[in-house]
Structure formats: structure tokens, C-alpha cells
Amino acid sequence: MLNQSIRRATLALSASAAFLLSATALAQPDATPIPGQPVVRFDGQRVVTVTVTSMRELLAVMNIAESVWTHTPGVGPVDVQVTPAQLDAITQLGLAVQVKIPDLQALIDAESADIRARRAQRDLTWFQNYKTLAEINTYLGQLAAANLATVSSFTIGNTLLGKPVNGIRITGPDLPGNLKSARPQIMFNACQHAREWVGPMTVMYFADQLLAGYGTDQRITDILNNSEVIIIPVVNADGYDFTWTTNRLWRKNRRTNGDGSFGVDPNRNWSYQWGGEGASTNPSAEDYRGPSAFSEPETQNLRNFVLANPRMRASIDFHSYSQLILSPWGWTSALPPDATIFDQLNSDIRSAIASVNGLFYTAGPIYTTIYPASGGAVDWNYGAGSTPRKILAFTIELRDTGANGFTLPADQIIPTGQENLAGALSLSESIAFPVKFTFPDGLPANADTGTTTNFRVNVVASPGSTLSTGSAKVFARPGSTGAFTPATLTLISGTTYTATLPVSTCGSNVQFYLEAQTPAAATGRSPASAPTAFYTPPVQQTVVKYTDAAETSAGWTIGAAGDNASSGIWELAVPQATAAQPGADHSLAGTKCWITSAPAGASVGANDVDGGTTTLTSPTFDATTPAGFQPGDAYIEYWRWYSNDQGSAPNTDSMPIQISNNGGSTWTQLELVTDNANAWVNKRFKVSNFVAPTANMKLRFIARDLGSGSIVEAAVDDILATVVTCPCKPADFNCDGFVTGEDFDAYVDAFTAGSLAADFDGDGFVTGEDFDAFVVAFEIG
Ligand code: 0X9
Ligand code: ZN
């Protein structure tokens, strides 16, 4: 987010950049101070949330504050950065003020101390600490040197102060009929804005993981054999260096503007619609557009690079923070010609990111999702190109949503990298292959025995193309030999189909791949290198041990020792929709679910969980393998809803969900819910990863509001316990899943004892016929 004085500049309020002065200590560890340039400090400054009730109050607050941190300020809560005197002035207006960051300088100092401490730790990986410009360039060089077959490095040009801006391209070696020189390109760059430190770390993480995954991970290998990934970590190298030496919160480049101010905002300096809305003409402003389009070497460098790489089809320009996926346009609220494509890709990237750590980034066009901004890289990349060179360009604002802002703790680099790698791979697949296949419920972990197995597949042609009608097929074979037999997928709606796998024997594997065509006769497959590669889920039987549609409360317990919530107590009811809770249960059958108070009430904060905890405990259920089956894997599954992102103190609570295998005497955590899907989310856990499955299992859901006054709504529906297994093979006499000498000995013992267990043919008598039949079965295995 752009958290600076631009609003004040545009609203012609008061002078702004004065806080960027006065200093003593270094901004960051081991940084070399620039002679004559004191380190900028933020002593005594805070970030506070002020609740304003009119535009008048809003303007008054914006006029007083050092800067505004909320990106679309309006009536309601507004985050502002203030000096002690400014805070006094706001308080004197009689407005409600809540402290968000009590000491800005302390936050920066804590970050320095953390970086220093991490440097002293020898066992940390490269991605567990922030890195200087020099360190990033060194690592980039090492990656290139260690992967000569797949990487080449380049410099796109020098910055204003003469620093090289480096990048690497990654693609698999030439293959027959698939030359490197013909592959579509995708670019991931970061750090147009200097202080957004998690950006360069994130794209470096991509480079690291792509190289580690090439040749070892099927998905990454397929992507890199069919596209070229370009990574440019630090576009604004001067600014980035300056955040390490002098001012941790510097955003722009280091242009001397001539009026005593410094810096042009690179992301307002691109030529497409340069000079429009959402960019400043004031050289002191944080979104200063520069004297002319492409006046800055940093933007010229990247433009020239893009123009010199005409196979580029997509790009993501990484920024921080706010957790947003942004698509064109920034300069206008009008939708771009490819709005449908962008909607689809936004939602693909969003789901991919959420699948990793459960964080749902908000997706949409720049103008309406964050704010109007003209002269940005995304608009130029998409708008200035012409068919077929239109680049599908995105901005991603990385973590977090404001708790730490630009000074994101270093232990969030890897989770940020992981979730965004998932998004980046999803986008790469869209441009690398003629057809993209995704699995809304995941790939089938196992196929059912005795019946066909259905699963959902999304089939989408690469952006700008279409699918040939009826061309989407699944090719499958039961077992591991013979030909793959095609079966046409059944269209459900839109781009979603049902694929059906053939009946197969329990304990074997069913092998399959998917295929579809475009009118240009391009064939896409999943996995991409099928039929050399294919999916091969084990065929098993799912035995349902417990199912509860949450339509009756029999056996459930509301409340537990220590519960102290004053409202929002769990109840079984039909929920009423609010911004925080569902308007219907999850299941197709029935209408009820467990909900933390069903009535909507007068506002979103009415009837949510307040004042403490409320616990919901399930009936006891059995998760053991049934008789006659091999020891199987028990799974517990449920649908849940959780919302904690509404109101004035969002994301301050969480909901533990726990499991017990001893009827509730002791509990083990399955998950701590913090993600705000604001939708029904299915969760499935393998019980043995938490506790041994027994006949005495329980689940409990602890919704809570721990004093912050945040809005908490939770719901639970459709609980299911299953055991995935296969019937015992005939000669597996002790039913442990293996036919061995032990089975033979056990059978002989039973036979000798005349036990009915030895009645192998089930005719009610133990005779020599049983013995012979057992021996035949034993020899088959
Ligand atoms: O204002 C920006 O440049 C971006 N937000 S940030 O807080 N990282 O500064 C949003 C960029 C939107 N993209 C374009 N306008 N191209
Ligand atoms: Zn930015």
C-alpha cells in the first residue's frame, strides 16, 4: 500500500516530507551511511486508527496527520501515522483513537535487531532473513552458475546512480520439436518500490524453488519445458539500497528533483496513460509521476527489456503490502477488453495462494480494488502492447494486511514465498500449455473399488483460445498395463466437467491422464508430459464410520468447563446471512448447521461471539477399521465457516478445532483456524497424523473472542469419519494386508483345532476341501 502523503498533496492540504529528516543511528545493520546523509528516524511516531463519522472529520484528520496508511480512506476507521503533537490535535477533535503501531521507530529498530540476530545464527537458510542488494545479486549469480543448462543471467541496465539491475531466465534445455527459442515467456519482477522488502525475497524464492524442482518435480519440470520464466528481483536498486542505509520507509527512486526533494515513483512513470488520475505532479509526493513518461532509467530499463522479449505473455509486478491480486486497469474504472480472462486468472491465482496457507488475497482491477493509479507498469504491459503481444499483467501486493506493513517479520518470507509460488505456477501453466486442467476438489487421492470414481476437472484453453467441443477426455486403465481407454468428460457447467475412472480391483492402482484440444489442433494434457507421465491413485474402499449432516443435536454438547462467551453461543439452526456468516447450511440435504448464534441481528457485530469462548463437542464416534478389512487409514472431514475480518479489530482471534481418541479426556489440535474464507471450507485430516484412531473419538470446535472486541462468526456442518482400506484377501488369514507364512501357520492352527474360522469355503464344515481351497488362495497370494 501507498501509505504516504499523496492524499495530502492531491487534497492540497499541507507540506509533508518534513518527517524524513533528523537522525542518529544506522537504518539497518552493517549498512554504510552515505556521507552527509543522516539516517532518518521516526521517534515518537505512531500509527493509530481514528474513527471518523463525516468527510469533514476525515479531511481534518488527514490535514493533521503525518501520513495516511489506509489506501482508500473514507468515513469509518482510518489508519494514520502521527507525531505526539499530531495525536494530541486529533484527540482534541474528540475522535475515538486506537493505537495500532505504538512506536514506529521501535518497529524499525526491532527489525534491525532481528536481522542482526538472524545473521549470527549459522543454521538459517537464505530465505530466513532479509538480504541486501549485494547479497541478492551474489545469490542470483550463484543460482546461474550452478544451473548452467537451465539458467542464463542478464543485466537490464543501470539505475540513475549506476547500479546494475540484474535478472535471470530459467527454462529447460531444447527438446525435439520444442525449442527454448519458441517458448512463451512469463516475468516476475519486484521492488519498483524500495521499502517493499518481501517482494525481492519472494521472487528469489521462486528462482530457488524452480531450479530445485526442475527434473525432480513433475509440475515444475513441465512448466519449465514449456515456458521461460524471467526473474528480476530489484528494479529500483538505488531505492532499495537507500532503505538499508538511510531511510527504511523510502519508496521512490533516488532522482534529485531540483526543488530539494528526491525521487520519482517508478510505478507512475510508465507511458501508458501517463499523467492521468492517481499520480502526482508534486515532486515531494510519494506518487510523483516524474517530469515526463519514462523519464527514469529504472522504468526505461524494464520497458526496453520487455520490448526485447516479444514472447512475453504474462507478468507479475510484486509489491507489498495488503494481500491483493490486481489486474488492469489502474488508470480507469472501465473494464479492460480481456476482463473475462483477467477474472478467471485472478480467481485461479487467488485459489492457488489460498491452498497453501489458507490466506485469501483479495482480487480485482487496480482502480476499484486499491485505488486509481495511472502510469503503472501493469497498465503499460497490458495496454501498450498489441495483439499478439498483449501481456497479461498483474500486480500482487504481498503480506501482510497492516499488522507489520512494510516491516514484515523475516519468518514470514518463506510462507509468503510458498503461497505466491503456487500463484505464480498457476499463471505459468495458463500461458505454458494450450489447455490448463485444474481439480476443484483436488486429484482423487484414491479411486473407489467396485464402482466408478467421479471427480471434477476444470478445463480451460490458454487465454485467448477456446476448447474444441467434446475434445476433453480422460484416458484411463485399471491396473498398470494395457492401453489407456478414452472416455469423454461430462460437462457440468461453464468450464467444469466430471471425469469418470473405470471400476478397478481394490489394492491395485488405476492410471489416467486428461486431454483436450483447441481448434488450432493444439493438444493439452494433464500431466503435461502424458502419456509418459500419468496419475496413479491407489484403488481402495471408503467405509463410512460416522456421518452427521448436523440436522439434529442428538449426542452433541454445547459448552465446556471454562466457557465464558456472553453471546454467539453455538446452536443448531438455519443461519441468517450477514457480512460475516452464511445464509444457508453447507449440505444439499437439510437446512441446519452448527452456528455461533443464527440470527443476523441489526448489524454485523450483533450475535457474534463476544466476551470469551464457546465450545461445541461432537458425539462419540468410531474410527477403527471394520472387521474383514485390512488395517486402513481413518479420515475425519467437516465443512467449516469462519470469519474474523469484519469490524474495527480484524484478524485478532482464531478458532481451535481439536480431536480426542479417549472420549474427551485429552485433546489434540487438528487446526487453528484463522483464514477468513467467508465461505464454506472443506477440511479433511488423516486421523493417525494426530492421534491413534479408536472407537472413542470426539471433535470439538472452540469459537472465541479473546478480549479484542473483534467480530467472530463460525459454523460447522457435514461431519464425516471414514476408513479407507480394502477387504482382506482370502489367504490373508490374520488380515494384516500381507499374505505370508504367518497366515499359513495361523490357518493350519485353526484347521487343526477344527475352528470354524478355518471354514474357508463357508459351507459350515471344516473339511479337507477348505484346506485345499486355502492352499490355492495362498499360492495366488
Ligand atoms: O501504488 C502502487 O504503485 C501499488 N501499491 S503500493 O502500495 N505497493 O505502492 C499499486 C500498483 C497498482 N498497479 C499499477 N497501477 N500498475
Ligand atoms: Zn509498491
PDB file of N, CA and C in Angstrom, residues 293-371:
ATOM      1  N   ALA A 293       6.900  10.889 -19.100  1.00  0.00           N
ATOM      2  CA  ALA A 293       6.824   9.422 -19.106  1.00  0.00           C
ATOM      3  C   ALA A 293       8.202   8.840 -19.413  1.00  0.00           C
ATOM      4  N   PHE A 294       8.555   7.792 -18.741  1.00  0.00           N
ATOM      5  CA  PHE A 294       9.857   7.134 -18.907  1.00  0.00           C
ATOM      6  C   PHE A 294      11.022   8.099 -18.732  1.00  0.00           C
ATOM      7  N   SER A 295      10.865   9.074 -17.818  1.00  0.00           N
ATOM      8  CA  SER A 295      11.980   9.972 -17.535  1.00  0.00           C
ATOM      9  C   SER A 295      13.070   9.245 -16.750  1.00  0.00           C
ATOM     10  N   GLU A 296      12.751   8.088 -16.145  1.00  0.00           N
ATOM     11  CA  GLU A 296      13.681   7.445 -15.216  1.00  0.00           C
ATOM     12  C   GLU A 296      14.371   6.221 -15.833  1.00  0.00           C
ATOM     13  N   PRO A 297      15.663   6.068 -15.585  1.00  0.00           N
ATOM     14  CA  PRO A 297      16.361   4.891 -16.121  1.00  0.00           C
ATOM     15  C   PRO A 297      15.750   3.573 -15.640  1.00  0.00           C
ATOM     16  N   GLU A 298      15.231   3.543 -14.416  1.00  0.00           N
ATOM     17  CA  GLU A 298      14.696   2.284 -13.876  1.00  0.00           C
ATOM     18  C   GLU A 298      13.507   1.786 -14.703  1.00  0.00           C
ATOM     19  N   THR A 299      12.610   2.716 -15.091  1.00  0.00           N
ATOM     20  CA  THR A 299      11.464   2.291 -15.905  1.00  0.00           C
ATOM     21  C   THR A 299      11.892   2.050 -17.354  1.00  0.00           C
ATOM     22  N   GLN A 300      12.842   2.865 -17.852  1.00  0.00           N
ATOM     23  CA  GLN A 300      13.347   2.643 -19.223  1.00  0.00           C
ATOM     24  C   GLN A 300      13.957   1.250 -19.349  1.00  0.00           C
ATOM     25  N   ASN A 301      14.747   0.872 -18.346  1.00  0.00           N
ATOM     26  CA  ASN A 301      15.415  -0.437 -18.382  1.00  0.00           C
ATOM     27  C   ASN A 301      14.407  -1.563 -18.540  1.00  0.00           C
ATOM     28  N   LEU A 302      13.362  -1.521 -17.703  1.00  0.00           N
ATOM     29  CA  LEU A 302      12.404  -2.629 -17.719  1.00  0.00           C
ATOM     30  C   LEU A 302      11.577  -2.595 -19.005  1.00  0.00           C
ATOM     31  N   ARG A 303      11.211  -1.379 -19.450  1.00  0.00           N
ATOM     32  CA  ARG A 303      10.485  -1.265 -20.733  1.00  0.00           C
ATOM     33  C   ARG A 303      11.320  -1.873 -21.869  1.00  0.00           C
ATOM     34  N   ASN A 304      12.594  -1.482 -21.933  1.00  0.00           N
ATOM     35  CA  ASN A 304      13.443  -1.973 -23.027  1.00  0.00           C
ATOM     36  C   ASN A 304      13.561  -3.498 -22.985  1.00  0.00           C
ATOM     37  N   PHE A 305      13.653  -4.015 -21.779  1.00  0.00           N
ATOM     38  CA  PHE A 305      13.761  -5.471 -21.637  1.00  0.00           C
ATOM     39  C   PHE A 305      12.487  -6.156 -22.148  1.00  0.00           C
ATOM     40  N   VAL A 306      11.348  -5.622 -21.756  1.00  0.00           N
ATOM     41  CA  VAL A 306      10.081  -6.235 -22.190  1.00  0.00           C
ATOM     42  C   VAL A 306       9.967  -6.175 -23.715  1.00  0.00           C
ATOM     43  N   LEU A 307      10.318  -5.018 -24.295  1.00  0.00           N
ATOM     44  CA  LEU A 307      10.225  -4.879 -25.752  1.00  0.00           C
ATOM     45  C   LEU A 307      11.165  -5.850 -26.459  1.00  0.00           C
ATOM     46  N   ALA A 308      12.292  -6.142 -25.835  1.00  0.00           N
ATOM     47  CA  ALA A 308      13.270  -7.040 -26.450  1.00  0.00           C
ATOM     48  C   ALA A 308      12.913  -8.512 -26.246  1.00  0.00           C
ATOM     49  N   ASN A 309      11.820  -8.776 -25.526  1.00  0.00           N
ATOM     50  CA  ASN A 309      11.404 -10.167 -25.278  1.00  0.00           C
ATOM     51  C   ASN A 309       9.967 -10.370 -25.733  1.00  0.00           C
ATOM     52  N   PRO A 310       9.783 -10.418 -27.066  1.00  0.00           N
ATOM     53  CA  PRO A 310       8.424 -10.382 -27.611  1.00  0.00           C
ATOM     54  C   PRO A 310       7.600 -11.639 -27.346  1.00  0.00           C
ATOM     55  N   ARG A 311       8.190 -12.658 -26.779  1.00  0.00           N
ATOM     56  CA  ARG A 311       7.385 -13.847 -26.458  1.00  0.00           C
ATOM     57  C   ARG A 311       6.736 -13.743 -25.082  1.00  0.00           C
ATOM     58  N   MET A 312       6.873 -12.577 -24.444  1.00  0.00           N
ATOM     59  CA  MET A 312       6.299 -12.440 -23.097  1.00  0.00           C
ATOM     60  C   MET A 312       4.772 -12.410 -23.157  1.00  0.00           C
ATOM     61  N   ARG A 313       4.154 -13.308 -22.399  1.00  0.00           N
ATOM     62  CA  ARG A 313       2.694 -13.409 -22.414  1.00  0.00           C
ATOM     63  C   ARG A 313       2.050 -12.957 -21.103  1.00  0.00           C
ATOM     64  N   ALA A 314       2.828 -13.024 -20.003  1.00  0.00           N
ATOM     65  CA  ALA A 314       2.243 -12.679 -18.702  1.00  0.00           C
ATOM     66  C   ALA A 314       3.330 -12.135 -17.786  1.00  0.00           C
ATOM     67  N   SER A 315       2.914 -11.354 -16.789  1.00  0.00           N
ATOM     68  CA  SER A 315       3.899 -10.854 -15.825  1.00  0.00           C
ATOM     69  C   SER A 315       3.214 -10.542 -14.501  1.00  0.00           C
ATOM     70  N   ILE A 316       3.983 -10.641 -13.449  1.00  0.00           N
ATOM     71  CA  ILE A 316       3.517 -10.164 -12.144  1.00  0.00           C
ATOM     72  C   ILE A 316       4.578  -9.231 -11.574  1.00  0.00           C
ATOM     73  N   ASP A 317       4.115  -8.023 -11.225  1.00  0.00           N
ATOM     74  CA  ASP A 317       4.965  -6.994 -10.622  1.00  0.00           C
ATOM     75  C   ASP A 317       4.667  -7.057  -9.112  1.00  0.00           C
ATOM     76  N   PHE A 318       5.634  -7.515  -8.317  1.00  0.00           N
ATOM     77  CA  PHE A 318       5.361  -7.731  -6.891  1.00  0.00           C
ATOM     78  C   PHE A 318       5.592  -6.468  -6.064  1.00  0.00           C
ATOM     79  N   HIS A 319       4.651  -6.217  -5.177  1.00  0.00           N
ATOM     80  CA  HIS A 319       4.694  -5.097  -4.235  1.00  0.00           C
ATOM     81  C   HIS A 319       4.300  -5.621  -2.860  1.00  0.00           C
ATOM     82  N   SER A 320       4.313  -4.731  -1.869  1.00  0.00           N
ATOM     83  CA  SER A 320       3.693  -5.046  -0.583  1.00  0.00           C
ATOM     84  C   SER A 320       3.185  -3.726  -0.018  1.00  0.00           C
ATOM     85  N   TYR A 321       2.210  -3.714   0.869  1.00  0.00           N
ATOM     86  CA  TYR A 321       1.546  -4.883   1.418  1.00  0.00           C
ATOM     87  C   TYR A 321       0.041  -4.709   1.229  1.00  0.00           C
ATOM     88  N   SER A 322      -0.765  -5.655   1.630  1.00  0.00           N
ATOM     89  CA  SER A 322      -2.244  -5.637   1.617  1.00  0.00           C
ATOM     90  C   SER A 322      -2.871  -6.941   1.162  1.00  0.00           C
ATOM     91  N   GLN A 323      -2.058  -7.885   0.614  1.00  0.00           N
ATOM     92  CA  GLN A 323      -2.590  -9.176   0.169  1.00  0.00           C
ATOM     93  C   GLN A 323      -3.662  -9.008  -0.905  1.00  0.00           C
ATOM     94  N   LEU A 324      -3.210  -8.458  -2.034  1.00  0.00           N
ATOM     95  CA  LEU A 324      -4.125  -8.192  -3.148  1.00  0.00           C
ATOM     96  C   LEU A 324      -3.562  -8.773  -4.439  1.00  0.00           C
ATOM     97  N   ILE A 325      -4.462  -9.193  -5.306  1.00  0.00           N
ATOM     98  CA  ILE A 325      -4.094  -9.593  -6.665  1.00  0.00           C
ATOM     99  C   ILE A 325      -4.776  -8.581  -7.577  1.00  0.00           C
ATOM    100  N   LEU A 326      -3.970  -7.804  -8.311  1.00  0.00           N
ATOM    101  CA  LEU A 326      -4.522  -6.663  -9.039  1.00  0.00           C
ATOM    102  C   LEU A 326      -4.296  -6.806 -10.538  1.00  0.00           C
ATOM    103  N   SER A 327      -5.348  -6.531 -11.296  1.00  0.00           N
ATOM    104  CA  SER A 327      -5.265  -6.641 -12.756  1.00  0.00           C
ATOM    105  C   SER A 327      -5.667  -5.298 -13.370  1.00  0.00           C
ATOM    106  N   PRO A 328      -5.440  -5.095 -14.695  1.00  0.00           N
ATOM    107  CA  PRO A 328      -5.799  -3.820 -15.311  1.00  0.00           C
ATOM    108  C   PRO A 328      -7.299  -3.527 -15.176  1.00  0.00           C
ATOM    109  N   TRP A 329      -7.694  -2.233 -15.195  1.00  0.00           N
ATOM    110  CA  TRP A 329      -6.788  -1.111 -15.316  1.00  0.00           C
ATOM    111  C   TRP A 329      -6.549  -0.393 -13.981  1.00  0.00           C
ATOM    112  N   GLY A 330      -5.477   0.423 -13.975  1.00  0.00           N
ATOM    113  CA  GLY A 330      -5.259   1.328 -12.862  1.00  0.00           C
ATOM    114  C   GLY A 330      -5.710   2.737 -13.197  1.00  0.00           C
ATOM    115  N   TRP A 331      -5.718   3.055 -14.503  1.00  0.00           N
ATOM    116  CA  TRP A 331      -5.969   4.461 -14.890  1.00  0.00           C
ATOM    117  C   TRP A 331      -7.445   4.782 -15.026  1.00  0.00           C
ATOM    118  N   THR A 332      -8.290   3.734 -15.169  1.00  0.00           N
ATOM    119  CA  THR A 332      -9.727   3.964 -15.356  1.00  0.00           C
ATOM    120  C   THR A 332     -10.518   2.861 -14.680  1.00  0.00           C
ATOM    121  N   SER A 333     -11.763   3.206 -14.336  1.00  0.00           N
ATOM    122  CA  SER A 333     -12.637   2.190 -13.751  1.00  0.00           C
ATOM    123  C   SER A 333     -13.268   1.309 -14.830  1.00  0.00           C
ATOM    124  N   ALA A 334     -13.112   1.699 -16.102  1.00  0.00           N
ATOM    125  CA  ALA A 334     -13.653   0.863 -17.179  1.00  0.00           C
ATOM    126  C   ALA A 334     -12.952  -0.494 -17.173  1.00  0.00           C
ATOM    127  N   LEU A 335     -13.687  -1.526 -17.577  1.00  0.00           N
ATOM    128  CA  LEU A 335     -13.073  -2.853 -17.595  1.00  0.00           C
ATOM    129  C   LEU A 335     -12.251  -3.025 -18.864  1.00  0.00           C
ATOM    130  N   PRO A 336     -11.153  -3.781 -18.789  1.00  0.00           N
ATOM    131  CA  PRO A 336     -10.310  -3.994 -19.975  1.00  0.00           C
ATOM    132  C   PRO A 336     -10.999  -4.954 -20.941  1.00  0.00           C
ATOM    133  N   PRO A 337     -10.571  -4.954 -22.218  1.00  0.00           N
ATOM    134  CA  PRO A 337     -11.191  -5.854 -23.197  1.00  0.00           C
ATOM    135  C   PRO A 337     -11.138  -7.324 -22.764  1.00  0.00           C
ATOM    136  N   ASP A 338     -10.127  -7.694 -22.029  1.00  0.00           N
ATOM    137  CA  ASP A 338      -9.985  -9.091 -21.611  1.00  0.00           C
ATOM    138  C   ASP A 338     -10.441  -9.315 -20.181  1.00  0.00           C
ATOM    139  N   ALA A 339     -11.459  -8.580 -19.757  1.00  0.00           N
ATOM    140  CA  ALA A 339     -11.916  -8.676 -18.364  1.00  0.00           C
ATOM    141  C   ALA A 339     -12.247 -10.113 -17.964  1.00  0.00           C
ATOM    142  N   THR A 340     -12.837 -10.873 -18.873  1.00  0.00           N
ATOM    143  CA  THR A 340     -13.212 -12.259 -18.534  1.00  0.00           C
ATOM    144  C   THR A 340     -11.970 -13.096 -18.253  1.00  0.00           C
ATOM    145  N   ILE A 341     -10.956 -12.902 -19.094  1.00  0.00           N
ATOM    146  CA  ILE A 341      -9.702 -13.644 -18.887  1.00  0.00           C
ATOM    147  C   ILE A 341      -9.075 -13.244 -17.548  1.00  0.00           C
ATOM    148  N   PHE A 342      -9.047 -11.945 -17.283  1.00  0.00           N
ATOM    149  CA  PHE A 342      -8.453 -11.492 -16.016  1.00  0.00           C
ATOM    150  C   PHE A 342      -9.233 -12.020 -14.818  1.00  0.00           C
ATOM    151  N   ASP A 343     -10.567 -12.037 -14.913  1.00  0.00           N
ATOM    152  CA  ASP A 343     -11.375 -12.575 -13.808  1.00  0.00           C
ATOM    153  C   ASP A 343     -10.999 -14.018 -13.512  1.00  0.00           C
ATOM    154  N   GLN A 344     -10.900 -14.788 -14.587  1.00  0.00           N
ATOM    155  CA  GLN A 344     -10.563 -16.212 -14.443  1.00  0.00           C
ATOM    156  C   GLN A 344      -9.172 -16.369 -13.815  1.00  0.00           C
ATOM    157  N   LEU A 345      -8.193 -15.617 -14.339  1.00  0.00           N
ATOM    158  CA  LEU A 345      -6.823 -15.757 -13.826  1.00  0.00           C
ATOM    159  C   LEU A 345      -6.722 -15.235 -12.394  1.00  0.00           C
ATOM    160  N   ASN A 346      -7.401 -14.119 -12.106  1.00  0.00           N
ATOM    161  CA  ASN A 346      -7.415 -13.607 -10.725  1.00  0.00           C
ATOM    162  C   ASN A 346      -7.907 -14.688  -9.779  1.00  0.00           C
ATOM    163  N   SER A 347      -8.990 -15.356 -10.186  1.00  0.00           N
ATOM    164  CA  SER A 347      -9.556 -16.337  -9.272  1.00  0.00           C
ATOM    165  C   SER A 347      -8.679 -17.589  -9.186  1.00  0.00           C
ATOM    166  N   ASP A 348      -8.038 -17.976 -10.295  1.00  0.00           N
ATOM    167  CA  ASP A 348      -7.072 -19.100 -10.246  1.00  0.00           C
ATOM    168  C   ASP A 348      -5.922 -18.781  -9.292  1.00  0.00           C
ATOM    169  N   ILE A 349      -5.369 -17.571  -9.422  1.00  0.00           N
ATOM    170  CA  ILE A 349      -4.207 -17.202  -8.601  1.00  0.00           C
ATOM    171  C   ILE A 349      -4.630 -17.145  -7.138  1.00  0.00           C
ATOM    172  N   ARG A 350      -5.802 -16.577  -6.906  1.00  0.00           N
ATOM    173  CA  ARG A 350      -6.309 -16.455  -5.533  1.00  0.00           C
ATOM    174  C   ARG A 350      -6.495 -17.832  -4.880  1.00  0.00           C
ATOM    175  N   SER A 351      -7.106 -18.770  -5.611  1.00  0.00           N
ATOM    176  CA  SER A 351      -7.289 -20.108  -5.022  1.00  0.00           C
ATOM    177  C   SER A 351      -5.951 -20.794  -4.805  1.00  0.00           C
ATOM    178  N   ALA A 352      -5.038 -20.613  -5.762  1.00  0.00           N
ATOM    179  CA  ALA A 352      -3.733 -21.273  -5.620  1.00  0.00           C
ATOM    180  C   ALA A 352      -3.023 -20.744  -4.371  1.00  0.00           C
ATOM    181  N   ILE A 353      -3.051 -19.436  -4.172  1.00  0.00           N
ATOM    182  CA  ILE A 353      -2.399 -18.840  -2.989  1.00  0.00           C
ATOM    183  C   ILE A 353      -3.068 -19.367  -1.722  1.00  0.00           C
ATOM    184  N   ALA A 354      -4.405 -19.371  -1.713  1.00  0.00           N
ATOM    185  CA  ALA A 354      -5.127 -19.780  -0.505  1.00  0.00           C
ATOM    186  C   ALA A 354      -4.896 -21.253  -0.176  1.00  0.00           C
ATOM    187  N   SER A 355      -4.618 -22.061  -1.198  1.00  0.00           N
ATOM    188  CA  SER A 355      -4.463 -23.502  -0.962  1.00  0.00           C
ATOM    189  C   SER A 355      -3.227 -23.804  -0.112  1.00  0.00           C
ATOM    190  N   VAL A 356      -2.291 -22.865  -0.024  1.00  0.00           N
ATOM    191  CA  VAL A 356      -1.029 -23.156   0.687  1.00  0.00           C
ATOM    192  C   VAL A 356      -1.145 -22.887   2.192  1.00  0.00           C
ATOM    193  N   ASN A 357      -1.542 -21.683   2.551  1.00  0.00           N
ATOM    194  CA  ASN A 357      -1.618 -21.355   3.989  1.00  0.00           C
ATOM    195  C   ASN A 357      -3.001 -20.842   4.401  1.00  0.00           C
ATOM    196  N   GLY A 358      -3.969 -20.943   3.501  1.00  0.00           N
ATOM    197  CA  GLY A 358      -5.327 -20.525   3.845  1.00  0.00           C
ATOM    198  C   GLY A 358      -5.556 -19.022   3.798  1.00  0.00           C
ATOM    199  N   LEU A 359      -4.606 -18.269   3.227  1.00  0.00           N
ATOM    200  CA  LEU A 359      -4.828 -16.813   3.137  1.00  0.00           C
ATOM    201  C   LEU A 359      -5.509 -16.472   1.815  1.00  0.00           C
ATOM    202  N   PHE A 360      -6.636 -15.816   1.898  1.00  0.00           N
ATOM    203  CA  PHE A 360      -7.361 -15.419   0.695  1.00  0.00           C
ATOM    204  C   PHE A 360      -6.998 -13.982   0.355  1.00  0.00           C
ATOM    205  N   TYR A 361      -6.164 -13.793  -0.670  1.00  0.00           N
ATOM    206  CA  TYR A 361      -5.854 -12.451  -1.135  1.00  0.00           C
ATOM    207  C   TYR A 361      -7.100 -11.930  -1.869  1.00  0.00           C
ATOM    208  N   THR A 362      -7.322 -10.623  -1.793  1.00  0.00           N
ATOM    209  CA  THR A 362      -8.457 -10.022  -2.493  1.00  0.00           C
ATOM    210  C   THR A 362      -8.032  -9.733  -3.937  1.00  0.00           C
ATOM    211  N   ALA A 363      -8.894 -10.090  -4.905  1.00  0.00           N
ATOM    212  CA  ALA A 363      -8.510  -9.935  -6.309  1.00  0.00           C
ATOM    213  C   ALA A 363      -9.468  -9.015  -7.048  1.00  0.00           C
ATOM    214  N   GLY A 364      -8.932  -8.230  -7.988  1.00  0.00           N
ATOM    215  CA  GLY A 364      -9.780  -7.383  -8.824  1.00  0.00           C
ATOM    216  C   GLY A 364      -8.961  -6.328  -9.551  1.00  0.00           C
ATOM    217  N   PRO A 365      -9.640  -5.509 -10.356  1.00  0.00           N
ATOM    218  CA  PRO A 365      -8.932  -4.449 -11.079  1.00  0.00           C
ATOM    219  C   PRO A 365      -8.298  -3.436 -10.107  1.00  0.00           C
ATOM    220  N   ILE A 366      -7.168  -2.877 -10.501  1.00  0.00           N
ATOM    221  CA  ILE A 366      -6.432  -1.934  -9.656  1.00  0.00           C
ATOM    222  C   ILE A 366      -7.333  -0.790  -9.191  1.00  0.00           C
ATOM    223  N   TYR A 367      -8.006  -0.162 -10.164  1.00  0.00           N
ATOM    224  CA  TYR A 367      -8.736   1.086  -9.918  1.00  0.00           C
ATOM    225  C   TYR A 367      -9.747   0.933  -8.797  1.00  0.00           C
ATOM    226  N   THR A 368     -10.505  -0.169  -8.834  1.00  0.00           N
ATOM    227  CA  THR A 368     -11.573  -0.329  -7.840  1.00  0.00           C
ATOM    228  C   THR A 368     -11.128  -1.128  -6.619  1.00  0.00           C
ATOM    229  N   THR A 369     -10.032  -1.886  -6.734  1.00  0.00           N
ATOM    230  CA  THR A 369      -9.644  -2.754  -5.625  1.00  0.00           C
ATOM    231  C   THR A 369      -8.682  -2.062  -4.669  1.00  0.00           C
ATOM    232  N   ILE A 370      -7.766  -1.215  -5.223  1.00  0.00           N
ATOM    233  CA  ILE A 370      -6.862  -0.482  -4.320  1.00  0.00           C
ATOM    234  C   ILE A 370      -7.100   1.018  -4.457  1.00  0.00           C
ATOM    235  N   TYR A 371      -6.811   1.565  -5.618  1.00  0.00           N
ATOM    236  CA  TYR A 371      -7.106   2.976  -5.868  1.00  0.00           C
ATOM    237  C   TYR A 371      -6.757   3.314  -7.320  1.00  0.00           C
TER     238      TYR A 371
END
